[in-house]
Amino acid sequence: MNGERLVTAAAGESGPSAAGMTADGTAETPAAVPGAGMVADSGGAAGPQSRTTDIVPGPGGVMTDEVGVVTGDLTLRTEYADGKVTVRVQYKDADEWYAVTGTSVTLADPAGLDAVHGVAVGLLNRPEG
């Protein structure tokens, strides 16, 4: 058969060999999975979302677009809106937020927000110096 393989599936069988199809060639009925496709905040999958974490940056602080370097106890917020992610910091419990220099970038999938926030925290939180 020129390198081709024939894959068959018994009626009702699913898995890698059935590839989601039944023996008569129709697609299987999808199983209900509670919570699948849901996001934690009310903005929905494409709406505005954010994550926040308190951090203590290393000796060099965090460079911001608005005020330059900020140091000390900070709160870091990673925001997703309109297909972009931006990382901001504020002095802990202050009102003003400052954009972390170089952190406003396109994010194709809002599901990546947690990963981006985790990387930002990992890079900027240096309580031991």
PDB file of C-alpha atoms in Angstrom:
ATOM      1  CA  MET A   1       0.000   0.000   0.000  1.00  0.00           C
ATOM      2  CA  ASN A   2       2.929   2.391  -0.644  1.00  0.00           C
ATOM      3  CA  GLY A   3       3.717   3.156   2.998  1.00  0.00           C
ATOM      4  CA  GLU A   4       0.073   3.810   3.927  1.00  0.00           C
ATOM      5  CA  ARG A   5      -1.468   2.108   6.940  1.00  0.00           C
ATOM      6  CA  LEU A   6      -5.088   1.158   7.352  1.00  0.00           C
ATOM      7  CA  VAL A   7      -6.432   1.897  10.834  1.00  0.00           C
ATOM      8  CA  THR A   8      -9.712   0.382  11.891  1.00  0.00           C
ATOM      9  CA  ALA A   9     -11.719   0.758  15.057  1.00  0.00           C
ATOM     10  CA  ALA A  10     -14.400  -1.405  16.553  1.00  0.00           C
ATOM     11  CA  ALA A  11     -17.791   0.189  17.134  1.00  0.00           C
ATOM     12  CA  GLY A  12     -17.659   2.442  20.198  1.00  0.00           C
ATOM     13  CA  GLU A  13     -13.855   2.230  20.470  1.00  0.00           C
ATOM     14  CA  SER A  14     -11.980   5.436  20.999  1.00  0.00           C
ATOM     15  CA  GLY A  15      -8.363   6.311  21.568  1.00  0.00           C
ATOM     16  CA  PRO A  16      -5.363   6.840  19.353  1.00  0.00           C
ATOM     17  CA  SER A  17      -6.338   4.253  16.753  1.00  0.00           C
ATOM     18  CA  ALA A  18      -9.906   5.533  16.428  1.00  0.00           C
ATOM     19  CA  ALA A  19      -8.964   9.219  16.282  1.00  0.00           C
ATOM     20  CA  GLY A  20     -12.372  10.258  17.574  1.00  0.00           C
ATOM     21  CA  MET A  21     -14.341   8.382  14.933  1.00  0.00           C
ATOM     22  CA  THR A  22     -16.762   5.489  15.280  1.00  0.00           C
ATOM     23  CA  ALA A  23     -16.695   2.395  13.091  1.00  0.00           C
ATOM     24  CA  ASP A  24     -19.346   3.821  10.742  1.00  0.00           C
ATOM     25  CA  GLY A  25     -17.227   6.944  10.117  1.00  0.00           C
ATOM     26  CA  THR A  26     -19.254   9.423  12.171  1.00  0.00           C
ATOM     27  CA  ALA A  27     -17.629  11.552  14.846  1.00  0.00           C
ATOM     28  CA  GLU A  28     -17.997  10.455  18.442  1.00  0.00           C
ATOM     29  CA  THR A  29     -20.237  12.507  20.703  1.00  0.00           C
ATOM     30  CA  PRO A  30     -17.966  14.737  22.797  1.00  0.00           C
ATOM     31  CA  ALA A  31     -17.908  13.953  26.507  1.00  0.00           C
ATOM     32  CA  ALA A  32     -18.953  16.662  28.926  1.00  0.00           C
ATOM     33  CA  VAL A  33     -16.002  17.783  31.033  1.00  0.00           C
ATOM     34  CA  PRO A  34     -16.940  20.052  33.956  1.00  0.00           C
ATOM     35  CA  GLY A  35     -15.027  23.323  33.834  1.00  0.00           C
ATOM     36  CA  ALA A  36     -13.393  22.697  30.450  1.00  0.00           C
ATOM     37  CA  GLY A  37     -12.723  25.955  28.631  1.00  0.00           C
ATOM     38  CA  MET A  38     -13.538  28.136  31.638  1.00  0.00           C
ATOM     39  CA  VAL A  39     -11.354  30.915  33.011  1.00  0.00           C
ATOM     40  CA  ALA A  40     -11.061  32.029  36.597  1.00  0.00           C
ATOM     41  CA  ASP A  41     -12.063  35.659  36.220  1.00  0.00           C
ATOM     42  CA  SER A  42     -15.240  37.206  34.867  1.00  0.00           C
ATOM     43  CA  GLY A  43     -13.613  38.784  31.800  1.00  0.00           C
ATOM     44  CA  GLY A  44     -14.006  35.583  29.775  1.00  0.00           C
ATOM     45  CA  ALA A  45     -11.317  34.004  27.645  1.00  0.00           C
ATOM     46  CA  ALA A  46     -10.775  37.125  25.513  1.00  0.00           C
ATOM     47  CA  GLY A  47     -11.732  39.844  28.022  1.00  0.00           C
ATOM     48  CA  PRO A  48      -9.384  41.750  30.318  1.00  0.00           C
ATOM     49  CA  GLN A  49      -7.635  39.557  32.885  1.00  0.00           C
ATOM     50  CA  SER A  50      -4.856  40.071  35.415  1.00  0.00           C
ATOM     51  CA  ARG A  51      -2.717  38.269  37.991  1.00  0.00           C
ATOM     52  CA  THR A  52      -0.980  39.923  40.958  1.00  0.00           C
ATOM     53  CA  THR A  53       1.837  38.890  43.302  1.00  0.00           C
ATOM     54  CA  ASP A  54       3.780  40.777  45.977  1.00  0.00           C
ATOM     55  CA  ILE A  55       7.512  40.839  45.211  1.00  0.00           C
ATOM     56  CA  VAL A  56      10.790  42.226  46.522  1.00  0.00           C
ATOM     57  CA  PRO A  57      13.160  42.974  43.629  1.00  0.00           C
ATOM     58  CA  GLY A  58      16.913  42.554  43.777  1.00  0.00           C
ATOM     59  CA  PRO A  59      19.387  45.384  44.443  1.00  0.00           C
ATOM     60  CA  GLY A  60      18.877  46.953  40.976  1.00  0.00           C
ATOM     61  CA  GLY A  61      15.116  47.319  41.470  1.00  0.00           C
ATOM     62  CA  VAL A  62      12.636  47.268  38.581  1.00  0.00           C
ATOM     63  CA  MET A  63      12.904  49.719  35.656  1.00  0.00           C
ATOM     64  CA  THR A  64       9.589  51.375  34.758  1.00  0.00           C
ATOM     65  CA  ASP A  65       8.587  53.562  31.824  1.00  0.00           C
ATOM     66  CA  GLU A  66       7.061  56.310  33.967  1.00  0.00           C
ATOM     67  CA  VAL A  67       9.385  56.863  36.938  1.00  0.00           C
ATOM     68  CA  GLY A  68      12.567  54.888  36.289  1.00  0.00           C
ATOM     69  CA  VAL A  69      13.749  52.392  38.906  1.00  0.00           C
ATOM     70  CA  VAL A  70      11.469  51.364  41.778  1.00  0.00           C
ATOM     71  CA  THR A  71      12.712  49.355  44.762  1.00  0.00           C
ATOM     72  CA  GLY A  72      11.402  47.931  48.009  1.00  0.00           C
ATOM     73  CA  ASP A  73       8.191  46.018  48.638  1.00  0.00           C
ATOM     74  CA  LEU A  74       6.221  45.993  45.375  1.00  0.00           C
ATOM     75  CA  THR A  75       3.130  44.414  43.902  1.00  0.00           C
ATOM     76  CA  LEU A  76       3.515  43.005  40.394  1.00  0.00           C
ATOM     77  CA  ARG A  77       0.472  42.768  38.115  1.00  0.00           C
ATOM     78  CA  THR A  78       0.426  41.011  34.742  1.00  0.00           C
ATOM     79  CA  GLU A  79      -2.503  42.217  32.622  1.00  0.00           C
ATOM     80  CA  TYR A  80      -4.026  40.774  29.461  1.00  0.00           C
ATOM     81  CA  ALA A  81      -6.337  42.900  27.299  1.00  0.00           C
ATOM     82  CA  ASP A  82      -6.978  43.257  23.566  1.00  0.00           C
ATOM     83  CA  GLY A  83      -4.410  40.603  22.613  1.00  0.00           C
ATOM     84  CA  LYS A  84      -1.555  42.188  24.586  1.00  0.00           C
ATOM     85  CA  VAL A  85       0.080  41.470  27.911  1.00  0.00           C
ATOM     86  CA  THR A  86       1.645  44.184  30.074  1.00  0.00           C
ATOM     87  CA  VAL A  87       3.533  43.815  33.349  1.00  0.00           C
ATOM     88  CA  ARG A  88       3.105  46.638  35.884  1.00  0.00           C
ATOM     89  CA  VAL A  89       4.396  47.287  39.399  1.00  0.00           C
ATOM     90  CA  GLN A  90       3.317  49.512  42.252  1.00  0.00           C
ATOM     91  CA  TYR A  91       4.719  50.248  45.654  1.00  0.00           C
ATOM     92  CA  LYS A  92       2.856  47.842  47.926  1.00  0.00           C
ATOM     93  CA  ASP A  93      -0.583  49.267  48.808  1.00  0.00           C
ATOM     94  CA  ALA A  94      -0.073  52.431  46.699  1.00  0.00           C
ATOM     95  CA  ASP A  95      -2.542  53.689  44.092  1.00  0.00           C
ATOM     96  CA  GLU A  96      -0.225  54.265  41.114  1.00  0.00           C
ATOM     97  CA  TRP A  97       0.846  51.505  38.741  1.00  0.00           C
ATOM     98  CA  TYR A  98       3.939  51.740  36.523  1.00  0.00           C
ATOM     99  CA  ALA A  99       4.623  49.745  33.334  1.00  0.00           C
ATOM    100  CA  VAL A 100       7.738  47.586  33.620  1.00  0.00           C
ATOM    101  CA  THR A 101      10.017  48.652  30.766  1.00  0.00           C
ATOM    102  CA  GLY A 102       9.914  46.280  27.793  1.00  0.00           C
ATOM    103  CA  THR A 103       6.994  44.143  28.948  1.00  0.00           C
ATOM    104  CA  SER A 104       4.106  45.180  26.692  1.00  0.00           C
ATOM    105  CA  VAL A 105       3.925  42.450  24.047  1.00  0.00           C
ATOM    106  CA  THR A 106       1.396  40.547  21.974  1.00  0.00           C
ATOM    107  CA  LEU A 107       0.015  37.377  23.559  1.00  0.00           C
ATOM    108  CA  ALA A 108      -1.877  35.253  21.036  1.00  0.00           C
ATOM    109  CA  ASP A 109      -3.623  33.063  23.602  1.00  0.00           C
ATOM    110  CA  PRO A 110      -4.923  34.485  26.893  1.00  0.00           C
ATOM    111  CA  ALA A 111      -4.410  31.030  28.413  1.00  0.00           C
ATOM    112  CA  GLY A 112      -0.707  31.928  28.501  1.00  0.00           C
ATOM    113  CA  LEU A 113      -1.260  34.697  31.056  1.00  0.00           C
ATOM    114  CA  ASP A 114      -0.407  32.459  34.026  1.00  0.00           C
ATOM    115  CA  ALA A 115       2.858  31.386  32.385  1.00  0.00           C
ATOM    116  CA  VAL A 116       3.858  34.970  31.549  1.00  0.00           C
ATOM    117  CA  HIS A 117       3.049  36.071  35.102  1.00  0.00           C
ATOM    118  CA  GLY A 118       5.086  33.188  36.524  1.00  0.00           C
ATOM    119  CA  VAL A 119       8.097  34.154  34.405  1.00  0.00           C
ATOM    120  CA  ALA A 120       7.792  37.828  35.408  1.00  0.00           C
ATOM    121  CA  VAL A 121       7.629  36.911  39.102  1.00  0.00           C
ATOM    122  CA  GLY A 122      10.561  34.512  38.688  1.00  0.00           C
ATOM    123  CA  LEU A 123      12.692  37.203  37.052  1.00  0.00           C
ATOM    124  CA  LEU A 124      11.796  40.159  39.258  1.00  0.00           C
ATOM    125  CA  ASN A 125      11.265  38.656  42.730  1.00  0.00           C
ATOM    126  CA  ARG A 126      14.715  38.500  44.311  1.00  0.00           C
ATOM    127  CA  PRO A 127      14.209  38.952  48.083  1.00  0.00           C
ATOM    128  CA  GLU A 128      17.641  37.484  48.808  1.00  0.00           C
ATOM    129  CA  GLY A 129      19.370  39.775  46.290  1.00  0.00           C
TER     130      GLY A 129
END
